[in-house]
PDB file of C-alpha atoms in Angstrom:
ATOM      1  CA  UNK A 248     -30.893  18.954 -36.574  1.00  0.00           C
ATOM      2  CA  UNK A 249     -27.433  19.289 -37.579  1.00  0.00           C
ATOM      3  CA  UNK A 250     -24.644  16.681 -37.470  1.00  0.00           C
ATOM      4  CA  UNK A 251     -22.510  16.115 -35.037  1.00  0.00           C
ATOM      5  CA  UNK A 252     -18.847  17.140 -34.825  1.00  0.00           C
ATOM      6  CA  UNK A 253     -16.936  13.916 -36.274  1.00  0.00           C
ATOM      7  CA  UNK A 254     -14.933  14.116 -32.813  1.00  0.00           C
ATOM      8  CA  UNK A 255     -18.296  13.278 -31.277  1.00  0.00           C
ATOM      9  CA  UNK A 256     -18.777  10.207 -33.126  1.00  0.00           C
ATOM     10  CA  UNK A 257     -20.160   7.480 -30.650  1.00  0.00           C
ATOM     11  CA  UNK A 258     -18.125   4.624 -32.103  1.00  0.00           C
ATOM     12  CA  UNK A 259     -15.065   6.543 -31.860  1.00  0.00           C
ATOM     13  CA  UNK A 260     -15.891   7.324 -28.456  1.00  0.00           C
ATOM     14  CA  UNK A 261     -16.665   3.983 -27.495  1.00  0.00           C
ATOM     15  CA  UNK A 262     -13.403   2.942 -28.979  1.00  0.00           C
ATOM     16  CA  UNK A 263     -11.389   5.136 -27.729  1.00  0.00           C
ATOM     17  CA  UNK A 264     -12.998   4.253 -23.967  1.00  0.00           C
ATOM     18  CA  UNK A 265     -12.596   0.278 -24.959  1.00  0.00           C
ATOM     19  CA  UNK A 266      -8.537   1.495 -25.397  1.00  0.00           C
ATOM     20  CA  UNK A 267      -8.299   3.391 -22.447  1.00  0.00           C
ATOM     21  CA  UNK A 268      -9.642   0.882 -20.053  1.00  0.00           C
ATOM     22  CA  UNK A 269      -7.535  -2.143 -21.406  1.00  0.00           C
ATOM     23  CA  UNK A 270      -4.856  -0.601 -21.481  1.00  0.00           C
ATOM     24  CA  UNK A 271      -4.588   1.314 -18.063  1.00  0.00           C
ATOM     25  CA  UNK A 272      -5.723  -2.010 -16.469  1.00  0.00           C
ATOM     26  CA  UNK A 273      -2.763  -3.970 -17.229  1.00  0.00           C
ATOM     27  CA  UNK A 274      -0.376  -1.258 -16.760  1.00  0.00           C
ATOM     28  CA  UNK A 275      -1.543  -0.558 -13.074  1.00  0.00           C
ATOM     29  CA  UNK A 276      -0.838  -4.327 -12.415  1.00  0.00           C
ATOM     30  CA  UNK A 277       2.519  -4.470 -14.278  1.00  0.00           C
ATOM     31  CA  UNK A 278       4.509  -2.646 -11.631  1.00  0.00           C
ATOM     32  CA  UNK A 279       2.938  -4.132  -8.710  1.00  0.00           C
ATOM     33  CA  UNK A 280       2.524  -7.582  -9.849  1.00  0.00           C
ATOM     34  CA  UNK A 281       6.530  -8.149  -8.831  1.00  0.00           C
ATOM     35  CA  UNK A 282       5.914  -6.897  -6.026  1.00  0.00           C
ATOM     36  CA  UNK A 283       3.499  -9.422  -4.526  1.00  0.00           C
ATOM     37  CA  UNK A 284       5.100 -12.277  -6.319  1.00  0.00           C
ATOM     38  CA  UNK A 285       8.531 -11.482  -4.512  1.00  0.00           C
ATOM     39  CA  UNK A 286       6.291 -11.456  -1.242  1.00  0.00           C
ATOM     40  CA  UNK A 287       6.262 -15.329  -2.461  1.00  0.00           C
ATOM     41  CA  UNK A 288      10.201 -15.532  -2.480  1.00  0.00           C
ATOM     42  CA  UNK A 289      10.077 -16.484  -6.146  1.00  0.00           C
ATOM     43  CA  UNK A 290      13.072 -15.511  -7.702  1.00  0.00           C
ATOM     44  CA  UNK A 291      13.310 -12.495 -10.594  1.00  0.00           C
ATOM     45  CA  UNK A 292      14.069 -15.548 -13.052  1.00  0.00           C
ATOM     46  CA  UNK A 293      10.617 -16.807 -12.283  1.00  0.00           C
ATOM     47  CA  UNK A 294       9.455 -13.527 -12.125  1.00  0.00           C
ATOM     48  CA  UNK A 295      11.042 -13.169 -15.520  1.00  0.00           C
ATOM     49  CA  UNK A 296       9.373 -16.119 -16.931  1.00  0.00           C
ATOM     50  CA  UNK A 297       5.974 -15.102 -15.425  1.00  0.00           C
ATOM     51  CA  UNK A 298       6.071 -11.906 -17.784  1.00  0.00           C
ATOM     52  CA  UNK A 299       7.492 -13.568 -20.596  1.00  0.00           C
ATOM     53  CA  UNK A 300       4.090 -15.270 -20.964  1.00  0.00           C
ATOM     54  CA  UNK A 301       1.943 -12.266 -21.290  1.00  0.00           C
ATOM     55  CA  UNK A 302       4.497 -11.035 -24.371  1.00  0.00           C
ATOM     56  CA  UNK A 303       4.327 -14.627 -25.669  1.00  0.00           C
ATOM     57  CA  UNK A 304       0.473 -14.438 -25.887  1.00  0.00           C
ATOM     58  CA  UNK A 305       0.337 -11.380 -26.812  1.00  0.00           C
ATOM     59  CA  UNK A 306       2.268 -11.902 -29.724  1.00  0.00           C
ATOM     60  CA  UNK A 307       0.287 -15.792 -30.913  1.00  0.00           C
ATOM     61  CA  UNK A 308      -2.803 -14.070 -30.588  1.00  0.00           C
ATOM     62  CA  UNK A 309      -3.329 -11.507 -33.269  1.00  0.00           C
ATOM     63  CA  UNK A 310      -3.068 -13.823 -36.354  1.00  0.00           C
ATOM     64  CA  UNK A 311      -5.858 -16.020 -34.600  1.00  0.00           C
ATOM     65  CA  UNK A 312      -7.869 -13.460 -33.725  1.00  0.00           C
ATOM     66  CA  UNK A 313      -7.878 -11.815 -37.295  1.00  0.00           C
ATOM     67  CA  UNK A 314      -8.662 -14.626 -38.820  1.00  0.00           C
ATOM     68  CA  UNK A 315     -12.110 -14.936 -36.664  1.00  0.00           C
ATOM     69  CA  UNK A 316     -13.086 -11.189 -36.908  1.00  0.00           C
ATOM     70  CA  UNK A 317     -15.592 -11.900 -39.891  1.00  0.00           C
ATOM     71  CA  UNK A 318     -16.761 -14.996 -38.526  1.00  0.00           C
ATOM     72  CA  UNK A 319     -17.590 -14.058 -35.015  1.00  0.00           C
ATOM     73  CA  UNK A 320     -17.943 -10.432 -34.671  1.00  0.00           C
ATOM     74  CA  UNK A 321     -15.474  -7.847 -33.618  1.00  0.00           C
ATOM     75  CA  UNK A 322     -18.022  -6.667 -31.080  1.00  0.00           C
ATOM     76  CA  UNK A 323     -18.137 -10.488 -29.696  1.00  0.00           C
ATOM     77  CA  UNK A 324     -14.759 -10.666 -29.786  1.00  0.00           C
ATOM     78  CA  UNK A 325     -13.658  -7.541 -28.195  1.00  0.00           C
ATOM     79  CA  UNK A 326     -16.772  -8.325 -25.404  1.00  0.00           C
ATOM     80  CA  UNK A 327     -15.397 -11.682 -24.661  1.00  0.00           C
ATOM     81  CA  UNK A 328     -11.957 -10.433 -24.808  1.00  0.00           C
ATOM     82  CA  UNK A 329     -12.773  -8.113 -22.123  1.00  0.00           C
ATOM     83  CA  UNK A 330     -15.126 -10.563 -20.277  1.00  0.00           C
ATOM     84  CA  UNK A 331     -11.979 -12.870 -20.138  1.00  0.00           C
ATOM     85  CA  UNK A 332      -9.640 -10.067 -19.744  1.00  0.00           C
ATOM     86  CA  UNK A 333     -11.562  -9.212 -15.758  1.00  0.00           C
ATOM     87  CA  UNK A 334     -11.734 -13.241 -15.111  1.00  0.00           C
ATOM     88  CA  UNK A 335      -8.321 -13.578 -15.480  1.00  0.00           C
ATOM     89  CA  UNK A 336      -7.368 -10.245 -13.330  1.00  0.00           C
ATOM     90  CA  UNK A 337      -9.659 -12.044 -10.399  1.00  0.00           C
ATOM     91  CA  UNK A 338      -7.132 -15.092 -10.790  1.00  0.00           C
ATOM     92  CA  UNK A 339      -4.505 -13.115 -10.613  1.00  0.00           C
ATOM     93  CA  UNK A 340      -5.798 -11.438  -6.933  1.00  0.00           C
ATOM     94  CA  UNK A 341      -6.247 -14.701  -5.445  1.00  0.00           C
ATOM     95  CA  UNK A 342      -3.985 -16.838  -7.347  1.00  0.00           C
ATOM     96  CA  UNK A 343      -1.827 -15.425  -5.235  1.00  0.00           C
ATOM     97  CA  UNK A 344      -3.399 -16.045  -1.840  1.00  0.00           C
ATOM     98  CA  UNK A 345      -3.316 -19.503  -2.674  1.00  0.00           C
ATOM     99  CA  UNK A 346      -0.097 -20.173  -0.893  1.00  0.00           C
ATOM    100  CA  UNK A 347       1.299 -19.434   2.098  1.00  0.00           C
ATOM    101  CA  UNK A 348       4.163 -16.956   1.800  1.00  0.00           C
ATOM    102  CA  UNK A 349       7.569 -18.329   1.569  1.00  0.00           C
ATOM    103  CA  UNK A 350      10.826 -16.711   1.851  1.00  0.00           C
ATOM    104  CA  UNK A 351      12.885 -19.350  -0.155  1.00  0.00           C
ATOM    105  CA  UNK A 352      13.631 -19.966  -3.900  1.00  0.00           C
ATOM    106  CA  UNK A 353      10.413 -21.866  -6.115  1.00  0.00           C
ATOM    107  CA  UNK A 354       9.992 -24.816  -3.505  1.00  0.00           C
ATOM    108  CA  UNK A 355       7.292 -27.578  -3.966  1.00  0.00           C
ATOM    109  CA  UNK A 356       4.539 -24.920  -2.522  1.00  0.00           C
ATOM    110  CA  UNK A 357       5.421 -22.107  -5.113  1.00  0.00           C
ATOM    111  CA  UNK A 358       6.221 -24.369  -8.822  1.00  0.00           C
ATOM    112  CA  UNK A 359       1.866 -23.984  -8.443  1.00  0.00           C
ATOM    113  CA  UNK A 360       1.820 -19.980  -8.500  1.00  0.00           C
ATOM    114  CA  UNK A 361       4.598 -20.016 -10.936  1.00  0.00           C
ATOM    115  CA  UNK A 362       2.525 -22.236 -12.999  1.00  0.00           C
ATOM    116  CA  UNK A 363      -0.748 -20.538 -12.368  1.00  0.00           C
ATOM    117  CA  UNK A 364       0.502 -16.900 -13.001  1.00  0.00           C
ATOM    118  CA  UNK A 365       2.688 -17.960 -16.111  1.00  0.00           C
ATOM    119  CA  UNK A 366      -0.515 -19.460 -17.397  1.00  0.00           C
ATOM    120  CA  UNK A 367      -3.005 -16.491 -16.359  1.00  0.00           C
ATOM    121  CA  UNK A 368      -0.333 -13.849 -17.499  1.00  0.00           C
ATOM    122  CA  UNK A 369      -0.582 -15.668 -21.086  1.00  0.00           C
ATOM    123  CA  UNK A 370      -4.262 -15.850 -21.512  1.00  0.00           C
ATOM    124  CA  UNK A 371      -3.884 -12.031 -20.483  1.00  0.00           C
ATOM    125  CA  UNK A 372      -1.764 -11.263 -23.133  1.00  0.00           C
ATOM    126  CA  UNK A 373      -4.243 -12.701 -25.486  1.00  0.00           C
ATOM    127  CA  UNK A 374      -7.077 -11.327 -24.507  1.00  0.00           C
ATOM    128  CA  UNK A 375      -5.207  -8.073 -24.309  1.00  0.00           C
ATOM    129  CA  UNK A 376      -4.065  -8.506 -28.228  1.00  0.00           C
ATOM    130  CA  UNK A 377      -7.564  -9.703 -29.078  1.00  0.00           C
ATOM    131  CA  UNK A 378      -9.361  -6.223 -27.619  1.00  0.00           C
ATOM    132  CA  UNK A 379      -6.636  -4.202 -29.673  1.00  0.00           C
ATOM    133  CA  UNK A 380      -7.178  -6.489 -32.733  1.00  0.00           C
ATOM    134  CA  UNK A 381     -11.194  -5.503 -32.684  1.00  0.00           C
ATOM    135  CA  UNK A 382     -10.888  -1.927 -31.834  1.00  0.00           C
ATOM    136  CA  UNK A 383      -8.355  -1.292 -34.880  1.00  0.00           C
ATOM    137  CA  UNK A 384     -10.499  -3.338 -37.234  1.00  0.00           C
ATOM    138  CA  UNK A 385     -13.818  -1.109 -35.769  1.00  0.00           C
ATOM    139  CA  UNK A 386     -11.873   1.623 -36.477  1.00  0.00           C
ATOM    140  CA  UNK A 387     -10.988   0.608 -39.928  1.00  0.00           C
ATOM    141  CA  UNK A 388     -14.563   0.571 -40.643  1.00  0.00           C
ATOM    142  CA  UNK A 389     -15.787   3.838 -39.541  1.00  0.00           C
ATOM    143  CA  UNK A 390     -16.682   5.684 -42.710  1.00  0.00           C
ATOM    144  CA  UNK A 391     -15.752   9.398 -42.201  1.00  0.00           C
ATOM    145  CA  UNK A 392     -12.545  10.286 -40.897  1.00  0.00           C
ATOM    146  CA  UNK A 393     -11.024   6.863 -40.754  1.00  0.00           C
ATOM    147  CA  UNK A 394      -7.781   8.844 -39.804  1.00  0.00           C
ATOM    148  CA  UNK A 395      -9.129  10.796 -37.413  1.00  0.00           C
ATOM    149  CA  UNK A 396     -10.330   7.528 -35.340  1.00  0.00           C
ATOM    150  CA  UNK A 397      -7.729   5.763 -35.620  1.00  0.00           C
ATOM    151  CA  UNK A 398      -5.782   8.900 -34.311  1.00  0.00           C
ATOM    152  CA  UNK A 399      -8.219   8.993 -31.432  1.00  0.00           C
ATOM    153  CA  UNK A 400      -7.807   5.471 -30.719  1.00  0.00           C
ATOM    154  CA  UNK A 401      -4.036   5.889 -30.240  1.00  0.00           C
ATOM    155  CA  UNK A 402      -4.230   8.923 -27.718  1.00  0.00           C
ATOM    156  CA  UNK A 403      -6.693   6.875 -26.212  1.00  0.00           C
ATOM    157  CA  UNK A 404      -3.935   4.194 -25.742  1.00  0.00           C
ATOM    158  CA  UNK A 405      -1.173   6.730 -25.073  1.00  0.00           C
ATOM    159  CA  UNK A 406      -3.645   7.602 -22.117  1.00  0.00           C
ATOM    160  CA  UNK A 407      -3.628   3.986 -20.852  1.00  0.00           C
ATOM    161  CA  UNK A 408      -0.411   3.766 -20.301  1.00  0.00           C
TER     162      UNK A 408
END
């Protein structure tokens, strides 16, 4: 039986799918998320704020996460990343059914969804920076054509977005 093509790798593969899906998922939310929240009439400062958070723990994340690699398992993490990852994008869907729409500025009724989404949107980041953490240290390890997977992985990402 002869080997497989190096493109064919399963890892790589499996990597490359792990970028894909991460990826795309936040982006389809990005441009709609606004959207609902101005249905809310939270201002674009909130607004502002809201996304703020996901850059924020986006950028805390990484060190943390690096540090537990060894410890935990870059499989575990990247599983629990993406576990948390789908919790937190069922928040978002009915964090915002939680109040009644408004058409003024952050009242009493909306400094909760501001809250909720500024919280949920950081936790997202993180999770989001903990899946790309584990997929470039898998990566790292695959033994032939280290290049070539880590290529893969970014056209994988490029594809996401």
């Amino acid at each position: 039986m002869s080997p497989s093509p190096p493109w064919c790798d399963r890892r790589r593969l499996s990597l490359a799918l792990i970028a894909i899906i991460s990826n795309a998922s936040y982006t389809t939310i990005a441009p709609i998320l606004p959207l609902e929240i101005n249905k809310h009439g939270i201002s674009e400062r909130w607004v502002s704020l809201i996304f703020l958070a996901f850059s924020i723990g986006s950028s805390v994340a990484p060190p943390l996460v690096a540090r537990r690699l060894e410890s935990v398992g870059t499989v575990r993490v990247i599983a629990y990343s993406m576990v948390g990852m789908s919790l937190l994008f069922w928040c978002l869907g009915h964090a915002l059914n939680t109040v009644p729409l408004s058409y003024s500025d952050v009242g009493p009724s909306n400094h909760s969804v501001v809250i909720l989404l500024t919280l949920i949107q950081f936790f997202m980041g993180s999770f989001f920076s903990a899946i790309t953490t584990g997929y470039y240290s898998l990566a790292t390890l695959v033994n032939v054509g280290k290049e070539s997977a880590i290529s893969s992985i970014e056209a994988a990402v490029g594809t996401g977005y």
